[in-house]
mmCIF file of C-alpha atoms in Angstrom:
data_model
loop_
_atom_site.group_PDB
_atom_site.id
_atom_site.type_symbol
_atom_site.label_atom_id
_atom_site.label_comp_id
_atom_site.label_asym_id
_atom_site.label_seq_id
_atom_site.Cartn_x
_atom_site.Cartn_y
_atom_site.Cartn_z
ATOM 1 C CA MET A 11 -9.804 4.580 -24.682
ATOM 2 C CA LYS A 12 -7.444 1.772 -23.830
ATOM 3 C CA ILE A 13 -4.965 1.412 -20.972
ATOM 4 C CA THR A 14 -1.819 2.752 -21.738
ATOM 5 C CA GLU A 15 1.593 3.585 -19.821
ATOM 6 C CA GLY A 16 0.552 7.408 -19.117
ATOM 7 C CA LEU A 17 -2.806 7.510 -18.496
ATOM 8 C CA VAL A 18 -5.397 7.278 -15.106
ATOM 9 C CA ALA A 19 -7.426 4.295 -15.267
ATOM 10 C CA THR A 20 -9.984 4.708 -12.949
ATOM 11 C CA LEU A 21 -11.064 1.377 -10.833
ATOM 12 C CA SER A 22 -13.281 -0.421 -8.850
ATOM 13 C CA TRP A 23 -11.372 -3.034 -6.650
ATOM 14 C CA ARG A 24 -11.723 -5.944 -4.504
ATOM 15 C CA MET A 25 -9.050 -6.929 -2.256
ATOM 16 C CA THR A 26 -8.903 -10.973 -0.419
ATOM 17 C CA ASP A 27 -6.519 -12.829 0.877
ATOM 18 C CA SER A 28 -5.551 -15.888 -0.426
ATOM 19 C CA GLN A 29 -8.456 -17.858 1.986
ATOM 20 C CA GLY A 30 -10.611 -15.760 0.446
ATOM 21 C CA GLU A 31 -10.957 -13.118 3.285
ATOM 22 C CA LEU A 32 -11.885 -9.184 2.454
ATOM 23 C CA ILE A 33 -8.294 -6.984 2.627
ATOM 24 C CA ASP A 34 -9.925 -3.760 1.506
ATOM 25 C CA GLU A 35 -11.980 -2.834 -1.317
ATOM 26 C CA ASN A 36 -13.496 0.485 -3.584
ATOM 27 C CA LEU A 37 -16.957 -0.104 -5.231
ATOM 28 C CA GLU A 38 -17.114 3.473 -6.004
ATOM 29 C CA GLY A 39 -13.822 3.994 -7.908
ATOM 30 C CA ASP A 40 -10.125 5.554 -7.368
ATOM 31 C CA ASP A 41 -7.528 6.785 -9.873
ATOM 32 C CA PHE A 42 -4.739 4.649 -10.441
ATOM 33 C CA TYR A 43 -1.789 6.149 -12.876
ATOM 34 C CA VAL A 44 -0.505 4.617 -15.206
ATOM 35 C CA GLY A 45 2.970 2.660 -15.229
ATOM 36 C CA GLY A 46 3.649 5.337 -12.423
ATOM 37 C CA ASP A 47 3.651 5.166 -8.919
ATOM 38 C CA ASP A 48 0.438 4.151 -8.066
ATOM 39 C CA LEU A 49 0.560 0.214 -9.237
ATOM 40 C CA LEU A 50 2.027 -3.266 -8.524
ATOM 41 C CA PRO A 51 3.444 -4.094 -11.809
ATOM 42 C CA ARG A 52 2.115 -7.263 -12.235
ATOM 43 C CA MET A 53 -0.910 -5.271 -12.125
ATOM 44 C CA ALA A 54 -0.139 -2.743 -14.135
ATOM 45 C CA GLU A 55 0.469 -4.781 -17.117
ATOM 46 C CA GLN A 56 -1.922 -7.007 -16.605
ATOM 47 C CA MET A 57 -4.597 -3.958 -17.085
ATOM 48 C CA MET A 58 -3.108 -2.530 -20.215
ATOM 49 C CA GLY A 59 -5.371 -2.303 -23.184
ATOM 50 C CA LYS A 60 -8.708 -2.800 -21.507
ATOM 51 C CA GLY A 61 -11.248 -0.053 -21.031
ATOM 52 C CA ALA A 62 -14.193 1.163 -19.602
ATOM 53 C CA GLY A 63 -17.233 -1.764 -18.336
ATOM 54 C CA ASP A 64 -13.956 -4.331 -18.462
ATOM 55 C CA LYS A 65 -13.098 -6.974 -16.020
ATOM 56 C CA GLY A 66 -9.575 -8.075 -14.250
ATOM 57 C CA ASP A 67 -8.558 -10.752 -11.569
ATOM 58 C CA ILE A 68 -5.404 -11.549 -10.848
ATOM 59 C CA TYR A 69 -3.701 -13.751 -8.182
ATOM 60 C CA LEU A 70 0.174 -12.531 -6.717
ATOM 61 C CA GLN A 71 2.290 -14.059 -4.547
ATOM 62 C CA PRO A 72 4.263 -12.065 -1.486
ATOM 63 C CA GLU A 73 7.440 -11.649 -3.648
ATOM 64 C CA ASP A 74 4.255 -9.597 -6.961
ATOM 65 C CA ALA A 75 2.628 -7.229 -4.495
ATOM 66 C CA PHE A 76 4.199 -5.846 -0.894
ATOM 67 C CA GLY A 77 7.362 -7.962 -0.188
ATOM 68 C CA ASP A 78 7.676 -10.833 2.487
ATOM 69 C CA TYR A 79 7.374 -10.240 5.800
ATOM 70 C CA ASP A 80 10.862 -9.171 7.007
ATOM 71 C CA ALA A 81 11.818 -10.302 10.427
ATOM 72 C CA ASP A 82 14.584 -7.929 11.030
ATOM 73 C CA LEU A 83 12.381 -4.749 10.877
ATOM 74 C CA LEU A 84 10.398 -5.490 14.044
ATOM 75 C CA LEU A 85 12.018 -2.776 16.833
ATOM 76 C CA VAL A 86 10.727 -3.191 20.535
ATOM 77 C CA GLU A 87 12.220 0.701 22.114
ATOM 78 C CA ASP A 88 11.980 2.310 25.100
ATOM 79 C CA ARG A 89 8.369 3.611 25.415
ATOM 80 C CA LYS A 90 9.312 7.216 26.984
ATOM 81 C CA LEU A 91 10.877 8.302 24.444
ATOM 82 C CA PHE A 92 7.824 8.781 22.508
ATOM 83 C CA PRO A 93 5.233 11.822 22.788
ATOM 84 C CA ALA A 94 2.987 11.188 25.551
ATOM 85 C CA GLU A 95 -0.095 11.018 22.718
ATOM 86 C CA LEU A 96 0.770 7.660 21.767
ATOM 87 C CA GLU A 97 -2.057 4.988 19.708
ATOM 88 C CA GLU A 98 -1.595 1.880 18.140
ATOM 89 C CA GLY A 99 -1.389 2.675 14.563
ATOM 90 C CA MET A 100 0.681 5.630 14.526
ATOM 91 C CA MET A 101 3.431 5.597 11.611
ATOM 92 C CA PHE A 102 6.503 7.093 11.766
ATOM 93 C CA GLU A 103 9.123 8.308 9.398
ATOM 94 C CA GLN A 104 12.258 8.983 11.839
ATOM 95 C CA LEU A 105 11.914 7.277 14.722
ATOM 96 C CA PRO A 106 12.060 9.500 17.877
ATOM 97 C CA GLU A 107 16.041 10.760 19.611
ATOM 98 C CA GLY A 108 17.231 7.917 21.251
ATOM 99 C CA CYS A 109 15.283 4.628 19.484
ATOM 100 C CA SER A 110 17.805 1.804 16.770
ATOM 101 C CA ASP A 111 18.269 3.651 13.619
ATOM 102 C CA GLY A 112 16.029 2.439 11.919
ATOM 103 C CA ALA A 113 15.730 0.546 8.020
ATOM 104 C CA LYS A 114 16.194 4.298 5.557
ATOM 105 C CA GLY A 115 12.908 4.359 3.552
ATOM 106 C CA VAL A 116 10.810 2.773 6.335
ATOM 107 C CA PHE A 117 7.505 3.459 7.943
ATOM 108 C CA TYR A 118 7.322 1.978 11.667
ATOM 109 C CA THR A 119 4.167 2.050 12.445
ATOM 110 C CA VAL A 120 2.834 1.332 16.511
ATOM 111 C CA THR A 121 2.028 -2.358 17.171
ATOM 112 C CA GLU A 122 1.944 -2.659 20.272
ATOM 113 C CA ILE A 123 2.403 -0.310 23.556
ATOM 114 C CA HIS A 124 3.430 -1.785 26.938
ATOM 115 C CA ASP A 125 3.785 0.539 29.957
ATOM 116 C CA ASP A 126 7.700 0.529 29.667
ATOM 117 C CA LYS A 127 7.891 -0.470 25.764
ATOM 118 C CA VAL A 128 6.618 -0.010 22.143
ATOM 119 C CA LEU A 129 7.257 -2.333 19.366
ATOM 120 C CA LEU A 130 7.206 -0.919 15.715
ATOM 121 C CA ASP A 131 6.613 -2.569 12.312
ATOM 122 C CA GLY A 132 8.216 -1.359 8.973
ATOM 123 C CA ASN A 133 6.357 -4.060 7.425
ATOM 124 C CA HIS A 134 3.987 -2.871 4.500
ATOM 125 C CA PRO A 135 0.086 -4.254 6.260
ATOM 126 C CA LEU A 136 0.042 -6.542 3.332
ATOM 127 C CA ALA A 137 3.784 -8.174 3.189
ATOM 128 C CA GLY A 138 3.854 -11.558 3.329
ATOM 129 C CA LEU A 139 0.252 -12.422 2.064
ATOM 130 C CA ALA A 140 -0.395 -13.538 -1.528
ATOM 131 C CA LEU A 141 -3.354 -12.053 -2.875
ATOM 132 C CA ARG A 142 -6.355 -11.543 -5.455
ATOM 133 C CA ILE A 143 -7.886 -8.538 -6.508
ATOM 134 C CA GLU A 144 -11.064 -8.319 -8.289
ATOM 135 C CA TYR A 145 -11.049 -5.110 -10.775
ATOM 136 C CA THR A 146 -13.330 -2.928 -13.020
ATOM 137 C CA VAL A 147 -12.149 -0.410 -15.041
ATOM 138 C CA LEU A 148 -14.739 2.639 -14.795
ATOM 139 C CA ASP A 149 -13.024 5.000 -16.915
ATOM 140 C CA VAL A 150 -9.908 5.460 -18.699
ATOM 141 C CA ARG A 151 -8.829 9.897 -19.183
ATOM 142 C CA ALA A 152 -5.285 11.602 -20.076
ATOM 143 C CA ALA A 153 -3.762 12.743 -16.710
ATOM 144 C CA ASP A 154 -3.265 15.699 -16.111
ATOM 145 C CA PRO A 155 -0.155 18.291 -15.452
ATOM 146 C CA ASP A 156 -0.075 17.937 -11.599
ATOM 147 C CA GLU A 157 -1.464 13.508 -11.995
ATOM 148 C CA ILE A 158 2.391 13.553 -14.397
ATOM 149 C CA GLU A 159 4.698 14.911 -12.512
ATOM 150 C CA ALA A 160 3.649 13.368 -8.975
ATOM 151 C CA GLN A 161 3.138 10.171 -11.621
ATOM 152 C CA SER A 162 0.647 9.201 -9.444
ATOM 153 C CA ALA A 163 -3.295 10.297 -9.329
ATOM 154 C CA LEU A 164 -3.930 9.885 -5.917
ATOM 155 C CA LEU A 165 -2.590 13.380 -4.642
ATOM 156 C CA ASP A 166 -5.211 12.952 -2.028
ATOM 157 C CA SER A 167 -6.258 9.522 -1.761
ATOM 158 C CA ALA A 168 -6.864 7.776 1.511
ATOM 159 C CA ASP A 169 -5.903 4.894 -0.359
ATOM 160 C CA ALA A 170 -2.337 6.109 -1.694
ATOM 161 C CA GLY A 171 0.021 3.435 -2.132
ATOM 162 C CA LEU A 172 -3.336 0.612 -1.541
ATOM 163 C CA PHE A 173 -1.540 -0.954 -4.857
ATOM 164 C CA MET A 174 2.176 0.046 -4.762
ATOM 165 C CA PRO A 175 4.734 -1.511 -3.147
ATOM 166 C CA GLY A 176 5.722 -0.057 -0.507
ATOM 167 C CA GLU A 177 10.150 1.027 0.381
ATOM 168 C CA LYS A 178 12.630 -1.187 1.599
#
């Protein structure tokens, strides 16, 4: 079976930045719904027609990956507005009452916590980076009804969103 829209491709992959520094990899493989919400459009385009055992290597500029870094998506808020158990890496889709409104549809990540201030970043962690993704197609299969409805095969995966652009 060859990759077309509406099928699920199982890929092993390795992602590096433009200097060759490893960002992430999964040699076991993850399922991705092709033509839905799981893959960056340029990546999905390049995979069309490939089958199990085929390999690919794609270089993506920021505009084809997770976008340019937007300094307007940085917020500095009062620490007292956040829960006591706040930790770096926590994400907020809706900021606590009293904070700036923030951009709609953006998840803000806590990047720094100080005694009286919290720094939040609404950029995707890979925004502004050119990426190289080497992948191997391990399998291609029909999507199940839940995947078709969700337009995603990453329903319960920790890698959900890895190859799809963030909402802005």
